[in-house]
C-alpha atoms as a printed R data frame, in Angstrom:
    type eleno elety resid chain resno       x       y       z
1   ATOM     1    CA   UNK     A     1 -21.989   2.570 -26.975
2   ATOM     2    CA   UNK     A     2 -21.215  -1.189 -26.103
3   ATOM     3    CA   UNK     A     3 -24.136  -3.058 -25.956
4   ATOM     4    CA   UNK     A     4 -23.983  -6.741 -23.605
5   ATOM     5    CA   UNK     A     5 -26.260  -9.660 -23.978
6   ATOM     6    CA   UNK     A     6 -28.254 -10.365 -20.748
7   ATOM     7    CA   UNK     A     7 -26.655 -13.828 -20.594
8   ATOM     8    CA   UNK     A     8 -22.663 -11.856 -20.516
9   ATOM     9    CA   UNK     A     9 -24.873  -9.549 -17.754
10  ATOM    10    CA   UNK     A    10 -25.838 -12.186 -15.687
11  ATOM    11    CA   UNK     A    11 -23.049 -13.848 -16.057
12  ATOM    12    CA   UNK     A    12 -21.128 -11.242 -14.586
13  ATOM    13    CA   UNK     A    13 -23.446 -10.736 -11.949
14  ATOM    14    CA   UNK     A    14 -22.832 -14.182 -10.969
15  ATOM    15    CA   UNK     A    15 -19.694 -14.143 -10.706
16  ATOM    16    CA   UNK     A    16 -19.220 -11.244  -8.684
17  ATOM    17    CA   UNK     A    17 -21.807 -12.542  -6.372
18  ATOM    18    CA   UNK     A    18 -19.467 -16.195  -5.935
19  ATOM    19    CA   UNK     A    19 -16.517 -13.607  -5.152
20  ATOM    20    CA   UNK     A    20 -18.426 -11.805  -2.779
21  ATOM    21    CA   UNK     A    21 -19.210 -14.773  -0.939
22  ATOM    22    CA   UNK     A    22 -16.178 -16.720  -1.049
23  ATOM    23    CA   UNK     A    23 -14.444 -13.757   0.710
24  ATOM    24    CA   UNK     A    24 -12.404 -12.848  -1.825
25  ATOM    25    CA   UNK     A    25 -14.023  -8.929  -1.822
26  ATOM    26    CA   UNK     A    26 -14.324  -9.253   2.164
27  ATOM    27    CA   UNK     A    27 -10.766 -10.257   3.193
28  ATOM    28    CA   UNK     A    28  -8.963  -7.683   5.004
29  ATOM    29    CA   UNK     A    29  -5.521  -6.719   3.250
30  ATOM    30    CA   UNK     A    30  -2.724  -7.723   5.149
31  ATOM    31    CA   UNK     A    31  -0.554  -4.756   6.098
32  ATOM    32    CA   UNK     A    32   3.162  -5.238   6.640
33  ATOM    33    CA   UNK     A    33   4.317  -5.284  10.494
34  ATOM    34    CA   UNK     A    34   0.644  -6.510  11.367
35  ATOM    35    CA   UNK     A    35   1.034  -8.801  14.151
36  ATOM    36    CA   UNK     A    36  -0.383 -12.436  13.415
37  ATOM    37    CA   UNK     A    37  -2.604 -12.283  16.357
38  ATOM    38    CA   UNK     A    38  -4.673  -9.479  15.115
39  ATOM    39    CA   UNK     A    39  -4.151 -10.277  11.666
40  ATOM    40    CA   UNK     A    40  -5.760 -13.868  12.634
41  ATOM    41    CA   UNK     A    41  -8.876 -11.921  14.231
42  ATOM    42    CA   UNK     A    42  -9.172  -9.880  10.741
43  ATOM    43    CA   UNK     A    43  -8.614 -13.192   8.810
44  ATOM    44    CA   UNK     A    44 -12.136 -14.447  10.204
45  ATOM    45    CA   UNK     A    45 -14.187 -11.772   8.313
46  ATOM    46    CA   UNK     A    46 -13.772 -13.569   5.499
47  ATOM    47    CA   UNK     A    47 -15.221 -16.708   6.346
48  ATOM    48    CA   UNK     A    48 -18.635 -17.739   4.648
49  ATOM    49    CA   UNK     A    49 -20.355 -20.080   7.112
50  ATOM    50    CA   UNK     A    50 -21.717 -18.402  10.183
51  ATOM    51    CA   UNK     A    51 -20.429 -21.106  12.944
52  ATOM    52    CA   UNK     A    52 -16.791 -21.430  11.019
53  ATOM    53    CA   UNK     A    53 -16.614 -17.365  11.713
54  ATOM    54    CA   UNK     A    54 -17.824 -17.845  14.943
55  ATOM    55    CA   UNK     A    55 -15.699 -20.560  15.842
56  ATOM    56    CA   UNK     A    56 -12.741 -18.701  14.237
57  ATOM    57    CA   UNK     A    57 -13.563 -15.515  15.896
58  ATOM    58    CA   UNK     A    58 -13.956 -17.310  19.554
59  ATOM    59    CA   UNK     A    59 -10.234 -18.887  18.810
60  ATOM    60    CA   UNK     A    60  -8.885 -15.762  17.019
61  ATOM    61    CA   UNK     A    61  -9.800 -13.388  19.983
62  ATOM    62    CA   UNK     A    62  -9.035 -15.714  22.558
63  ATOM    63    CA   UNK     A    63  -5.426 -15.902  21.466
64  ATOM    64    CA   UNK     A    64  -5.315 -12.057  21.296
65  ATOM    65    CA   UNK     A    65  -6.092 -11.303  24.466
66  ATOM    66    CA   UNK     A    66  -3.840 -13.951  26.084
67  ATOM    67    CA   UNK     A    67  -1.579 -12.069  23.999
68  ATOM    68    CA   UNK     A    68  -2.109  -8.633  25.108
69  ATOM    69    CA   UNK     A    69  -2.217 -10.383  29.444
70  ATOM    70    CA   UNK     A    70   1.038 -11.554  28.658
71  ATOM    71    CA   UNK     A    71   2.490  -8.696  27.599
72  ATOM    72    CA   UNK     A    72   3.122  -9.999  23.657
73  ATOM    73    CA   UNK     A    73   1.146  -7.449  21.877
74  ATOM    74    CA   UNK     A    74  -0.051  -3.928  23.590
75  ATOM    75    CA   UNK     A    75  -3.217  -2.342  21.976
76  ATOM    76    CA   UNK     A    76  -2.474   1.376  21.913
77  ATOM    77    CA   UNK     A    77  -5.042   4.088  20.738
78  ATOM    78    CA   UNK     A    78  -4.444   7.113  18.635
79  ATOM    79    CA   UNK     A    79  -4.768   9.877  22.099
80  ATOM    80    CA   UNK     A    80  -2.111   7.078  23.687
81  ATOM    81    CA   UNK     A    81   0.313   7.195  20.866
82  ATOM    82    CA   UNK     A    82   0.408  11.069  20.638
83  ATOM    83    CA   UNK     A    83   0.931  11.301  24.502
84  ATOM    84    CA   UNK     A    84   4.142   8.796  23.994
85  ATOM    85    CA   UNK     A    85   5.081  11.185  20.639
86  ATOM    86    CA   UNK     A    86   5.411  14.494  23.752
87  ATOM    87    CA   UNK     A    87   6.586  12.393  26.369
88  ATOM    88    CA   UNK     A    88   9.721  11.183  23.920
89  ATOM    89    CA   UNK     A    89  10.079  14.985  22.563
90  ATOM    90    CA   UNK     A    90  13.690  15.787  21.954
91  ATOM    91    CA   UNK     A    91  14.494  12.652  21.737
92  ATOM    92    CA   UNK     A    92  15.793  11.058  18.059
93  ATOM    93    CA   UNK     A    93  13.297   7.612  18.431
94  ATOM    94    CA   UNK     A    94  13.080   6.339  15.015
95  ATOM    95    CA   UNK     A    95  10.945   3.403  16.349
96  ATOM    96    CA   UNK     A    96   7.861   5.949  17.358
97  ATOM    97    CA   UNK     A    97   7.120   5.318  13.560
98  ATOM    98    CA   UNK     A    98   5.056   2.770  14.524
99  ATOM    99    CA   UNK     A    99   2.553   4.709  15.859
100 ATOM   100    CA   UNK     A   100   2.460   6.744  12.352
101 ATOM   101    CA   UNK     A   101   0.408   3.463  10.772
102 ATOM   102    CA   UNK     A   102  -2.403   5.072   9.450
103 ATOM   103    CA   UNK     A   103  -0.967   8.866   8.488
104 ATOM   104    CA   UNK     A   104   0.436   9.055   5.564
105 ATOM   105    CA   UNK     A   105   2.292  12.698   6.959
106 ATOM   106    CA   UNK     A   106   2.538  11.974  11.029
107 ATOM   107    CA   UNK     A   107   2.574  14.818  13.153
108 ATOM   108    CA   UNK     A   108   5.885  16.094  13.550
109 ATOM   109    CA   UNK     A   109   5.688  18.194  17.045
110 ATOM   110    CA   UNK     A   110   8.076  21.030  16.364
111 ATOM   111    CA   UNK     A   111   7.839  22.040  19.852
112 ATOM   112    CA   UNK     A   112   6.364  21.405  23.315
113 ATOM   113    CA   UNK     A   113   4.526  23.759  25.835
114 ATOM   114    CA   UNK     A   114   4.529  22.457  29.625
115 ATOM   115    CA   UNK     A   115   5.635  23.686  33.062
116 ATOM   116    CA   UNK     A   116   8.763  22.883  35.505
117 ATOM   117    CA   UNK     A   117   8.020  20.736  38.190
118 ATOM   118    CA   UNK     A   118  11.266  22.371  39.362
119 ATOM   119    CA   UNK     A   119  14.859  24.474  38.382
120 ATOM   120    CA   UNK     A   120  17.488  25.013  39.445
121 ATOM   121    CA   UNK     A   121  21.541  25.558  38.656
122 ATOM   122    CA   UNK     A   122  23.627  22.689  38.016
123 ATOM   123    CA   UNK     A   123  26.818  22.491  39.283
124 ATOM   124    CA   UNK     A   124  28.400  23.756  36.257
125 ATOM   125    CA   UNK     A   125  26.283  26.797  36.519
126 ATOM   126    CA   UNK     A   126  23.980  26.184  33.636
127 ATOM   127    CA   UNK     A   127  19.895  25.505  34.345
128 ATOM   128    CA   UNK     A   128  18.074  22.270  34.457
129 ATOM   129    CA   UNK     A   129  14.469  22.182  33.987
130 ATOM   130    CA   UNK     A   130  12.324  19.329  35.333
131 ATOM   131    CA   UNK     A   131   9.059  19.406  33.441
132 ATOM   132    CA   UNK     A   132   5.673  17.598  33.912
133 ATOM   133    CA   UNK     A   133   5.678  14.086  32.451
134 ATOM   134    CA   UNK     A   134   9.635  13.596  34.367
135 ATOM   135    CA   UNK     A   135  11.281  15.016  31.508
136 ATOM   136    CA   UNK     A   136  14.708  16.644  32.544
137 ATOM   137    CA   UNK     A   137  16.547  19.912  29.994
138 ATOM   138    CA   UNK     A   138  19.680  21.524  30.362
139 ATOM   139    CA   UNK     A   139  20.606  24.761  28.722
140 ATOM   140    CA   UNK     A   140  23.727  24.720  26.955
141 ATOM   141    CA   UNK     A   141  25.453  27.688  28.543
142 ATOM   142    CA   UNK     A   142  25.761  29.152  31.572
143 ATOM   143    CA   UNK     A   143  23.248  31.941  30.951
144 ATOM   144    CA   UNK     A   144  21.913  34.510  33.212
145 ATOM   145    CA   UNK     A   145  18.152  34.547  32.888
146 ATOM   146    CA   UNK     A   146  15.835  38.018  32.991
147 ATOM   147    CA   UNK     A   147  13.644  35.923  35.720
148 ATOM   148    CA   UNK     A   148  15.111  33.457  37.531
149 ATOM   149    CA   UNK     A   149  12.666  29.880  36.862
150 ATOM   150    CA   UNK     A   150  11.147  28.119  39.277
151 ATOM   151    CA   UNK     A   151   8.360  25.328  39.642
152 ATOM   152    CA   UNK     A   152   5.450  26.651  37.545
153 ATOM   153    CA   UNK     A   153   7.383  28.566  35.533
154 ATOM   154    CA   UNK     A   154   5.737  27.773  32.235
155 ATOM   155    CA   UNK     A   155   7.816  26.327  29.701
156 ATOM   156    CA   UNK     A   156   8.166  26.583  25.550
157 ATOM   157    CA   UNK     A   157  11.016  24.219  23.848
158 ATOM   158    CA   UNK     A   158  11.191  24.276  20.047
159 ATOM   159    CA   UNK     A   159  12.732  22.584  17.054
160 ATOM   160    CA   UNK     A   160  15.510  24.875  16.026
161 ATOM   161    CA   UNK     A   161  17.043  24.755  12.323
162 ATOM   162    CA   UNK     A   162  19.345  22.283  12.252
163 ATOM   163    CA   UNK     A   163  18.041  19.981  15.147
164 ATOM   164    CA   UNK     A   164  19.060  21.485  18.344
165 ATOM   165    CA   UNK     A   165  16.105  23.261  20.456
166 ATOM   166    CA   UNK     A   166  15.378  25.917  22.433
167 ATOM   167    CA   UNK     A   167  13.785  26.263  25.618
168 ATOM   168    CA   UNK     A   168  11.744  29.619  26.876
169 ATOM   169    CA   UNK     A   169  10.658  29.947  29.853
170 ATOM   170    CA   UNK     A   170   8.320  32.146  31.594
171 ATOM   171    CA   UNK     A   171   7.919  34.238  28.096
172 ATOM   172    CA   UNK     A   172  11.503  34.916  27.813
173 ATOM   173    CA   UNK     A   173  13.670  34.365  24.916
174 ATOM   174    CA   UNK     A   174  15.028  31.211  23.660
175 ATOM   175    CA   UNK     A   175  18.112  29.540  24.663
176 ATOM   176    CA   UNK     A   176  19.631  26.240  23.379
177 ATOM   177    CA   UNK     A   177  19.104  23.734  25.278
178 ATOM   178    CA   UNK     A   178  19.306  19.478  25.537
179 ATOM   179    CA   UNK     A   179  16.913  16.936  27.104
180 ATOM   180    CA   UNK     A   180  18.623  14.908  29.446
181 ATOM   181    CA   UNK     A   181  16.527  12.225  30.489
């Protein structure tokens, strides 16, 4: 067993106590793609004097919400971010990543439950599905359907093997389908 000397004990003590107040153990780590604006307002925490943090807190915030009137940043919560994730379902969006910050495994929605705000028969002859949330599918054929769909006609579209989806509706089985807008 390692025995210290009170002196290398207080020592130590010491020293963690100057880091501790110079900020060092209190700064907030910088993550990459953190806007400077919030990454200013974090910054502040580590000040020591109580009217420097202020002041740099006053400053800091006032800058980030000029930021977010303007239109510069948008603050975005977690039920926000998963509402864009379904709204952009079936859609390859790459840049939705950014709402995937803090997971380190996002939710990948393999499929989507809603209801048509309308359907109908394109002029090719193959169904279009309006959903809620102004969403538009298509089916890929020209398929004749057990029950013909109609506005709130519930409606299931999956993740299929190899990246293509299909779309139920009303209970029935799946056919491959596209989002179209």
């Amino acid at each position: 067993m390692t025995h210290f000397s009170i002196g290398s004990k207080l020592s130590a003590f010491v020293l963690l106590g100057v880091f501790a107040s110079s900020g060092a153990i209190a700064a907030e780590p910088k993550i990459e793609g953190r806007t400077a604006v919030l990454q200013n307002v974090l910054d502040c925490k580590g000040k020591t004097d109580a009217a420097e943090r202020l002041a740099c807190y006053d400053a800091a915030v006032g800058s980030l919400g000029a930021a977010e009137q303007k239109g510069d940043i948008v603050v975005v919560d977690r039920e926000q971010a998963q509402a864009a994730r379904r709204q952009a379902f079936g859609f390859a969006m790459p840049s939705l990543d950014i709402f995937n910050r803090t997971d380190t495994t996002p939710e990948q929605a393999d499929r989507l439950e809603t209801v048509a705000t309308n359907a109908y028969r394109g002029g090719d002859g193959k169904w279009v599905f309006e959903l809620e949330g102004g969403a538009v599918w298509s089916l890929y054929d020209a398929v004749t359907l057990g029950r013909t769909p109609k506005a709130g006609s519930k409606v299931e579209i999956r993740r299929g093997g190899v990246g293509g989806f299909f779309l139920r509706s009303d209970g029935q089985a799946g056919v491959r389908a596209k989002r179209l807008r």
